[in-house]
Short mmCIF file of C-alpha atoms and ligand atoms in Angstrom, two decimals:
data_model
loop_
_atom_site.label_atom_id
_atom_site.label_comp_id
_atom_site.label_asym_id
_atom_site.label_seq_id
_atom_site.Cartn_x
_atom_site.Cartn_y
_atom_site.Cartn_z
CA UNK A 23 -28.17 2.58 -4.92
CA UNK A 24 -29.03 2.90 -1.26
CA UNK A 25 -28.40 6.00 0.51
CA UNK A 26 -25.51 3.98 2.03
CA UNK A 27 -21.98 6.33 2.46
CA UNK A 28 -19.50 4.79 -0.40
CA UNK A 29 -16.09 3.40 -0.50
CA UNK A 30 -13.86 2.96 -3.01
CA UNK A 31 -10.97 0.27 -2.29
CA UNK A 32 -7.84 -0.43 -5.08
CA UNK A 33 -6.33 -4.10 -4.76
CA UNK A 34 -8.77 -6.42 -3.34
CA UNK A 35 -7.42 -9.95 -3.83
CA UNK A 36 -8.30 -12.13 -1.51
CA UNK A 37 -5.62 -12.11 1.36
CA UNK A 38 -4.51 -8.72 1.18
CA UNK A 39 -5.21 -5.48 2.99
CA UNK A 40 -7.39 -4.50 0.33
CA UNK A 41 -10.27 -7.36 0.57
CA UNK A 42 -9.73 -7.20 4.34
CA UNK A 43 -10.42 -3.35 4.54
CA UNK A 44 -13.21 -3.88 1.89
CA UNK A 45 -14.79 -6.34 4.44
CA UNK A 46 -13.91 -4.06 7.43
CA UNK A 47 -15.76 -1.07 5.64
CA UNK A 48 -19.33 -3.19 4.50
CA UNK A 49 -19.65 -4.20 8.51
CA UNK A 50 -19.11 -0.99 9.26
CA UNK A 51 -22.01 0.02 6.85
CA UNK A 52 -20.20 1.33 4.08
CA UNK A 53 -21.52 0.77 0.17
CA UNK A 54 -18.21 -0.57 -0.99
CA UNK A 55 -17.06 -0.40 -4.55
CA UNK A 56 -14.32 -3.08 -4.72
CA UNK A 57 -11.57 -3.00 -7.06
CA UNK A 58 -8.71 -5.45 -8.07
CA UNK A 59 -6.73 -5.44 -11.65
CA UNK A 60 -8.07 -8.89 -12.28
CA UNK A 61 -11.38 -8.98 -10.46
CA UNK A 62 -11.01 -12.61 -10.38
CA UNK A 63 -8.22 -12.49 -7.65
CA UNK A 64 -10.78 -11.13 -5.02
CA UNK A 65 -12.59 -13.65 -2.45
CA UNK A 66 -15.33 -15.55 -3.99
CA UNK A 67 -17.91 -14.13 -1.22
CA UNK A 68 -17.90 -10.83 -2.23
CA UNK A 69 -20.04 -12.21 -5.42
CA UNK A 70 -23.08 -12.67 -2.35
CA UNK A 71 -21.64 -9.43 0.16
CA UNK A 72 -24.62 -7.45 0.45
CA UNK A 73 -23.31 -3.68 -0.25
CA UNK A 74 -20.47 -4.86 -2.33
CA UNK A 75 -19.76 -3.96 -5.69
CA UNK A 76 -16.91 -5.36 -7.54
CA UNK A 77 -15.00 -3.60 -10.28
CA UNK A 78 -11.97 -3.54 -12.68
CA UNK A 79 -9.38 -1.60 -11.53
CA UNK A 80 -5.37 -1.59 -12.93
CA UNK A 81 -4.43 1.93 -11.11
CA UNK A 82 -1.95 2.04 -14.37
CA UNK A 83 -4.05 2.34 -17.00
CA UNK A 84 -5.92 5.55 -17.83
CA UNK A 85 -8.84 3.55 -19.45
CA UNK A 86 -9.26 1.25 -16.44
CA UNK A 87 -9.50 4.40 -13.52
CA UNK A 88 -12.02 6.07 -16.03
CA UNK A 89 -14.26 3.25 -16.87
CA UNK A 90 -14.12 2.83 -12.42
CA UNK A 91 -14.66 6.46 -12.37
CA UNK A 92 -17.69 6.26 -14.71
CA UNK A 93 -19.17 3.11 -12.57
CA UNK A 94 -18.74 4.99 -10.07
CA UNK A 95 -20.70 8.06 -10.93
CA UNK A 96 -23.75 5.99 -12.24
CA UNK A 97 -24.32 4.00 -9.13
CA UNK A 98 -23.81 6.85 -6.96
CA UNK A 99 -24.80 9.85 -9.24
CA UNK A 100 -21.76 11.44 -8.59
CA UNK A 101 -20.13 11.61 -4.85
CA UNK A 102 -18.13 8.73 -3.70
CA UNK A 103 -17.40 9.32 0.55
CA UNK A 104 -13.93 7.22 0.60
CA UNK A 105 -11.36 6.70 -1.42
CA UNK A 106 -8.76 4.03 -0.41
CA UNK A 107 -5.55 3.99 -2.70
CA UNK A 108 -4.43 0.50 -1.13
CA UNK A 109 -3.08 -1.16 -4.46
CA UNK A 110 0.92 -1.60 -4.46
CA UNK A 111 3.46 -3.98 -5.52
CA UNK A 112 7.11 -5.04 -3.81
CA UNK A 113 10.57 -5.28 -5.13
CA UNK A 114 13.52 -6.49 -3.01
CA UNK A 115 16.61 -6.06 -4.78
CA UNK A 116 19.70 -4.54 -4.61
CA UNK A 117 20.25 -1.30 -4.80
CA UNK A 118 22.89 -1.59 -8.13
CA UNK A 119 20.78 -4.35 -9.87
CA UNK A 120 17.68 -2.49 -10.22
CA UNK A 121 16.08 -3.11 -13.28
CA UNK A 122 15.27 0.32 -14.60
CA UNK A 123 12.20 -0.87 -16.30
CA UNK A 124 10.86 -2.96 -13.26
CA UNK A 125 11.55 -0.07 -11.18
CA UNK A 126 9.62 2.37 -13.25
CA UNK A 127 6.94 -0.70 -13.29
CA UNK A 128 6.71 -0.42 -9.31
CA UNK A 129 6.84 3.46 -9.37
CA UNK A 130 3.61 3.40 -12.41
CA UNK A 131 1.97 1.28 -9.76
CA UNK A 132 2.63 2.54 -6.25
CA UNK A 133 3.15 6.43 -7.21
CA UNK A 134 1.71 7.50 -10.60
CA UNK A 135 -0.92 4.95 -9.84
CA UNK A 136 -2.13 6.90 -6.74
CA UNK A 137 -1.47 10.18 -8.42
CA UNK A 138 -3.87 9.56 -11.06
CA UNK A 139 -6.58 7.60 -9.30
CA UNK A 140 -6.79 10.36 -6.70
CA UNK A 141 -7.16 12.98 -9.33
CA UNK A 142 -9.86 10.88 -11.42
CA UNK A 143 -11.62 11.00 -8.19
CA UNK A 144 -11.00 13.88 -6.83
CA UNK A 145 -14.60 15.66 -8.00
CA UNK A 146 -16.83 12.92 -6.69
CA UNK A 147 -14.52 13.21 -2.90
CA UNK A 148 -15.58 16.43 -3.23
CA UNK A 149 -18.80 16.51 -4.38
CA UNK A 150 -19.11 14.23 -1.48
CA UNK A 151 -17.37 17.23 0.93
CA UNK A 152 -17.25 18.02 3.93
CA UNK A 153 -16.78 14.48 5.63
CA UNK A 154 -14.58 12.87 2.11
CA UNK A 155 -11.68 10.65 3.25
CA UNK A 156 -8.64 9.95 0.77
CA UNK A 157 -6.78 7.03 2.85
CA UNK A 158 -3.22 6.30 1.16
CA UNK A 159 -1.52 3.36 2.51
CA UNK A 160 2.01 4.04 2.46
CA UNK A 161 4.70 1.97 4.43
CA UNK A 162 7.00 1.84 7.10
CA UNK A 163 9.61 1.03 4.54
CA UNK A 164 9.86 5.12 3.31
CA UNK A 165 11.05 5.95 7.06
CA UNK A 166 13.37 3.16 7.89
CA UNK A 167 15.53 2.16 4.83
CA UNK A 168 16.32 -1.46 4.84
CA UNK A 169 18.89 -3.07 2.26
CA UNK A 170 17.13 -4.00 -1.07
CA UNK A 171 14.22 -2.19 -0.87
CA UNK A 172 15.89 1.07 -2.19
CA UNK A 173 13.62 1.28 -5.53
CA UNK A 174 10.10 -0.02 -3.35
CA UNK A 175 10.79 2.52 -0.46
CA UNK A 176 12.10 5.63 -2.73
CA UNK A 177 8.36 4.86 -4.56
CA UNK A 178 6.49 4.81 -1.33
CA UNK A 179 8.56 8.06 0.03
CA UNK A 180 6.92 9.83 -3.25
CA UNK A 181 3.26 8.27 -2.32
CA UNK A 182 4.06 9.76 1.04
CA UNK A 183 4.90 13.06 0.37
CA UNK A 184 2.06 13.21 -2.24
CA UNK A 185 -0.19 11.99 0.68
CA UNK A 186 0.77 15.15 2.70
CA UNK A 187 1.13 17.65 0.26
CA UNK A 188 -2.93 16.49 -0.87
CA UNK A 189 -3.51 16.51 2.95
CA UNK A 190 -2.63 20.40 3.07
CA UNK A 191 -4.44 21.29 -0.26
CA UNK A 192 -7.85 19.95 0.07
CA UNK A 193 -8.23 20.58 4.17
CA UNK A 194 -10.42 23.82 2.45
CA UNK A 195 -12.49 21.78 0.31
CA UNK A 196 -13.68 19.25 3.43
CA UNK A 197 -11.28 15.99 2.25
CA UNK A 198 -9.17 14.68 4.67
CA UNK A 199 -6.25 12.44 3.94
CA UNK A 200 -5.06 10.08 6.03
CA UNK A 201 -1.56 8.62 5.39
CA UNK A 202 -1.63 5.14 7.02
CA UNK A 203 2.69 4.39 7.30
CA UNK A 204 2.11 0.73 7.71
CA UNK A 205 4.36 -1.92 9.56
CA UNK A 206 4.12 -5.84 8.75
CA UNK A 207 0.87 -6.73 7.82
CA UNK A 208 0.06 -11.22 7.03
CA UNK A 209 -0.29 -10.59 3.24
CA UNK A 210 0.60 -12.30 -0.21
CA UNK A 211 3.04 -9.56 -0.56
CA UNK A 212 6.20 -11.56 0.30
CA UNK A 213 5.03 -14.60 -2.44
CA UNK A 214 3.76 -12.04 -4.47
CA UNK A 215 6.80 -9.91 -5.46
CA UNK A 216 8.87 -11.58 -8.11
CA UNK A 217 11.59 -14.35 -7.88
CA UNK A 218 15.17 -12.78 -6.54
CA UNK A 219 16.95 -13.00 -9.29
CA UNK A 220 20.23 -11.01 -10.08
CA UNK A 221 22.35 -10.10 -13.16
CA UNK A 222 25.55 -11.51 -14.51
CA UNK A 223 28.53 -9.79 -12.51
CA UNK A 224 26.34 -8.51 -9.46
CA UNK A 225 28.13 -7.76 -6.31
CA UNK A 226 25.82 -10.18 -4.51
CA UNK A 227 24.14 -13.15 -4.48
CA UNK A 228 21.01 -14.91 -2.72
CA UNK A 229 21.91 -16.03 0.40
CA UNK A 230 21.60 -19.55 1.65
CA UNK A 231 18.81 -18.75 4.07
CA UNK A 232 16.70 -16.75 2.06
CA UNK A 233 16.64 -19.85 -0.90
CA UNK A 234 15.42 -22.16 2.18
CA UNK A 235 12.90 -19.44 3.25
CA UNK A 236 11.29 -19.20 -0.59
CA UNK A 237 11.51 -22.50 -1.02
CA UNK A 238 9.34 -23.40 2.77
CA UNK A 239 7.15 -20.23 1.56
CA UNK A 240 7.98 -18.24 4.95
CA UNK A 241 7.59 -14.70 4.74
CA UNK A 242 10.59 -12.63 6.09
CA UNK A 243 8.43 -11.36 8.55
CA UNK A 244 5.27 -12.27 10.51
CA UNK A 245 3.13 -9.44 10.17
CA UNK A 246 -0.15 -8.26 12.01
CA UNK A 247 -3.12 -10.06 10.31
CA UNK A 248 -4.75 -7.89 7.78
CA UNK A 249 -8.08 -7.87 9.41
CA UNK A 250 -6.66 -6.37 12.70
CA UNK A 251 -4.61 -4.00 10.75
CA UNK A 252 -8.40 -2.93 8.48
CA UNK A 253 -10.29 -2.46 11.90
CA UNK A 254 -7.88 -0.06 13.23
CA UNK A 255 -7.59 2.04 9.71
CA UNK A 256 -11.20 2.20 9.02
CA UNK A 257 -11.32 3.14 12.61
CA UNK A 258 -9.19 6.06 11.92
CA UNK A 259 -10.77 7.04 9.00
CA UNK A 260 -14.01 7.34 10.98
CA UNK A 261 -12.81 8.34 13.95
CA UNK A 262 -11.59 12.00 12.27
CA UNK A 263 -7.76 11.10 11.94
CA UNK A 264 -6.00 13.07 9.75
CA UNK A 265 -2.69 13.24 8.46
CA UNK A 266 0.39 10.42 9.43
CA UNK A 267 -0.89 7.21 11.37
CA UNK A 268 1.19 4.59 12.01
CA UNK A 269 -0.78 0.91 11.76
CA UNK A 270 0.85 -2.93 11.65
CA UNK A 271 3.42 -4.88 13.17
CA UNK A 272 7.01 -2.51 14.21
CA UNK A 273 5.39 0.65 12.95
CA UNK A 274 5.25 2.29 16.14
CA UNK A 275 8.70 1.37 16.61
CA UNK A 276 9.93 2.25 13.00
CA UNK A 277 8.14 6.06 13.97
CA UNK A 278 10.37 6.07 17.38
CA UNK A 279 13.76 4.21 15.91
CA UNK A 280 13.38 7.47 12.77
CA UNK A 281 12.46 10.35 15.17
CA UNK A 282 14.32 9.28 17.65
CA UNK A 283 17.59 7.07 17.64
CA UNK A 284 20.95 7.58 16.12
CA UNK A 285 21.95 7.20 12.68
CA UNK A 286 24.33 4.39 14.33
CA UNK A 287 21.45 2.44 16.06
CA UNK A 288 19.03 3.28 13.08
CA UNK A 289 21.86 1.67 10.23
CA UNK A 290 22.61 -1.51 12.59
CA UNK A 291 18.59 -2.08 13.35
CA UNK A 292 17.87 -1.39 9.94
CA UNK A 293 20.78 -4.50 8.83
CA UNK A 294 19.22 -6.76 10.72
CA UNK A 295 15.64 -6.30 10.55
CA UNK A 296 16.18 -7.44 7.22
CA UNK A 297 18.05 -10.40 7.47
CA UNK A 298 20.07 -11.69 4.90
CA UNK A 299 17.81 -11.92 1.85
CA UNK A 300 21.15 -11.38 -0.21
CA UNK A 301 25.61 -11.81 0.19
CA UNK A 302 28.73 -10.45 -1.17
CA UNK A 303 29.54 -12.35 -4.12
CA UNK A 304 32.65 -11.03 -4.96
N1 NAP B 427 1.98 -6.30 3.82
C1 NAP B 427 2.80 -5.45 4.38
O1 NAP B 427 3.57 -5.80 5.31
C2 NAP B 427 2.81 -4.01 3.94
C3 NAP B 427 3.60 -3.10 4.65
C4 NAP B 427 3.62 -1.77 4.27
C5 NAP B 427 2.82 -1.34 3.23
N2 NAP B 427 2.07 -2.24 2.55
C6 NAP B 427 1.26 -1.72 1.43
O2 NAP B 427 -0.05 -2.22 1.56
C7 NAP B 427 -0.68 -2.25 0.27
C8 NAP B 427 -1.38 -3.58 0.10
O3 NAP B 427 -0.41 -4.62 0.06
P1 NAP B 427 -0.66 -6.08 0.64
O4 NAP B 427 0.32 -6.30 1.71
O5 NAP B 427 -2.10 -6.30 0.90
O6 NAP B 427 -0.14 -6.97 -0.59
P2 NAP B 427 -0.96 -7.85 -1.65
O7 NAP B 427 -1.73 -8.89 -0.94
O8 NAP B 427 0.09 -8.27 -2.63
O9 NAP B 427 -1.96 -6.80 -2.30
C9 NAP B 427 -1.55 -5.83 -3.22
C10 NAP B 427 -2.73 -5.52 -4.10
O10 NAP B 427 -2.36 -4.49 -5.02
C11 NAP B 427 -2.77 -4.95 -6.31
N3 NAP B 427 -2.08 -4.29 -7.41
C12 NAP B 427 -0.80 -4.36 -7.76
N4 NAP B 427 -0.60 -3.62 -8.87
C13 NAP B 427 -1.79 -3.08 -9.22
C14 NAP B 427 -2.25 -2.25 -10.25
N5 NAP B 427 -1.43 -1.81 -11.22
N6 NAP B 427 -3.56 -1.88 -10.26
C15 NAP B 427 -4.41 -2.32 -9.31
N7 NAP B 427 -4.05 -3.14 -8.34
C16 NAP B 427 -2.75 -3.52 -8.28
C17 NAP B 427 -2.51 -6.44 -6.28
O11 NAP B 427 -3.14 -7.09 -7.36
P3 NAP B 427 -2.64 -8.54 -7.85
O12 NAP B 427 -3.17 -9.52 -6.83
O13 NAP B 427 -3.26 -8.68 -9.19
O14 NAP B 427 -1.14 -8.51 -7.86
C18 NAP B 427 -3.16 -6.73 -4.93
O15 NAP B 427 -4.55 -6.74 -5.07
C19 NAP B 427 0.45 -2.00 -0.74
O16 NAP B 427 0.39 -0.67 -1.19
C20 NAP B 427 1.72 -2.21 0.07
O17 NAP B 427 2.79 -1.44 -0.42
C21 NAP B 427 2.04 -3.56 2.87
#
């Protein structure tokens, strides 16, 4: 292995932040050790990338994050400079029809995924020290609370909080941690979470508009492309950022409309910005 400065990257399929970060990082230089659950999934050109290295990575399975962790530690003997805990999954639903074992599903990936990545890794970041990066990319979603995304933004409020609370406890060992909150980014994640489907008896039902919007393939919202959104992370990874950063399309304003406004304004912004995925049904 060159004496290149490494990155690790969870959930590179092609059109996601992941791959686009992973690209973002190898301009930039970077050794980068790209991971996806089904390796498969990520863009065909990282086979040729110079400086890329593609792995096996399901952030839910113990096995997986050690046999990534051992990979690791052979090609590099032992220090990896970045780790980016990137991999996450959606789930828009109501509040009340939660499915208790999807939920826990989404909280195994986006939460106890990141918790035990970051600890697998944690010796290598520091081995690595001073100068390691631990970049968590949370979401705008854990500040503004939109209806049906209760269970997907009470798992990336944990991430968050995690985020900080790692922030605070390795600042003496030379590992920063950067908590990206991210707005809309242009991803797979709108066709990517599952179908909206709700239980016998449920207080609501799928709207109208959102049926015609699955149905074109529209995503709810427009989002910043995932390139711009990896230049300006990596950016702030290398540029010394620590801490909170807010990245991707409404972010900025999510930060201001949370710090700033009303509950009033916050509850009637919050309604609309996302639209009417679902309706009373009863
Ligand atoms: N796009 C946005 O507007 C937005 C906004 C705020 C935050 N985020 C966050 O940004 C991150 C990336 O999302 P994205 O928008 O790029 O969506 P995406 O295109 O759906 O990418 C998500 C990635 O995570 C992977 N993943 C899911 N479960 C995994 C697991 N158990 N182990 C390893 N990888 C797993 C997915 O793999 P598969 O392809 O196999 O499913 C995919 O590679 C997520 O954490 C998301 O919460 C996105």
């Amino acid at each position: 292995m060159p004496p290149k400065k490494t990155v690790l990257i969870t959930g590179c399929s092609a059109g996601g932040i992941g791959a686009a970060l992973a690209v973002a990082f190898q301009k930039r230089g970077f050794h980068v050790f790209a991971t996806a659950r089904d390796p498969a999934k990520m863009p065909p050109e990282f086979a040729h990338l110079p400086d890329v290295t593609r792995l096996p990575l399901d952030v839910t399975s113990r096995a997986s994050i050690d046999a990534a962790v051992a990979a690791v530690r052979k090609a590099t003997g032992g220090t990896l400079d970045i780790l980016v805990n990137n991999a996450g999954v959606p789930y828009v639903v109501p509040a009340l029809d939660a499915d208790v074992r999807v939920a826990r599903d989404v909280f195994d990936a986006n939460f106890f995924g990141v918790l035990e990545t970051t600890k697998a890794f944690a010796p290598l970041l520091v081995a690595a020290a001073p100068g390691a990066i631990v970049v968590n990319i949370c979401s705008t979603a854990a500040h503004i609370t939109t209806p049906w995304m209760g269970v997907y933004a009470a798992s990336k409020a944990a991430m968050e909080q995690y985020s900080e609370a790692l922030r605070l406890e390795l600042r003496p060992y030379g590992v920063r941690v950067l908590s990206v909150v991210a707005g809309a980014v242009a991803t797979n994640m709108t066709a990517s979470s599952p179908p909206l489907t709700l239980p016998e008896g449920s207080f609501f039902r799928v709207s109208e508009e959102e049926t015609k919007r699955r149905e074109a393939g529209e995503s709810f919202i427009k989002g910043m492309p995932a390139e711009v959104f990896a230049e300006k992370v990596v950016s702030d990874a290398l540029g010394g950022v620590t801490g909170r950063v807010y990245r991707g399309l409404g972010a900025t304003f999510v930060w201001f409309l949370s710090s700033w406004c009303p509950r009033l304004v916050q509850d009637k912004l919050a309604v609309t910005m996302r639209g009417g995925a679902f309706e009373r049904a009863l």
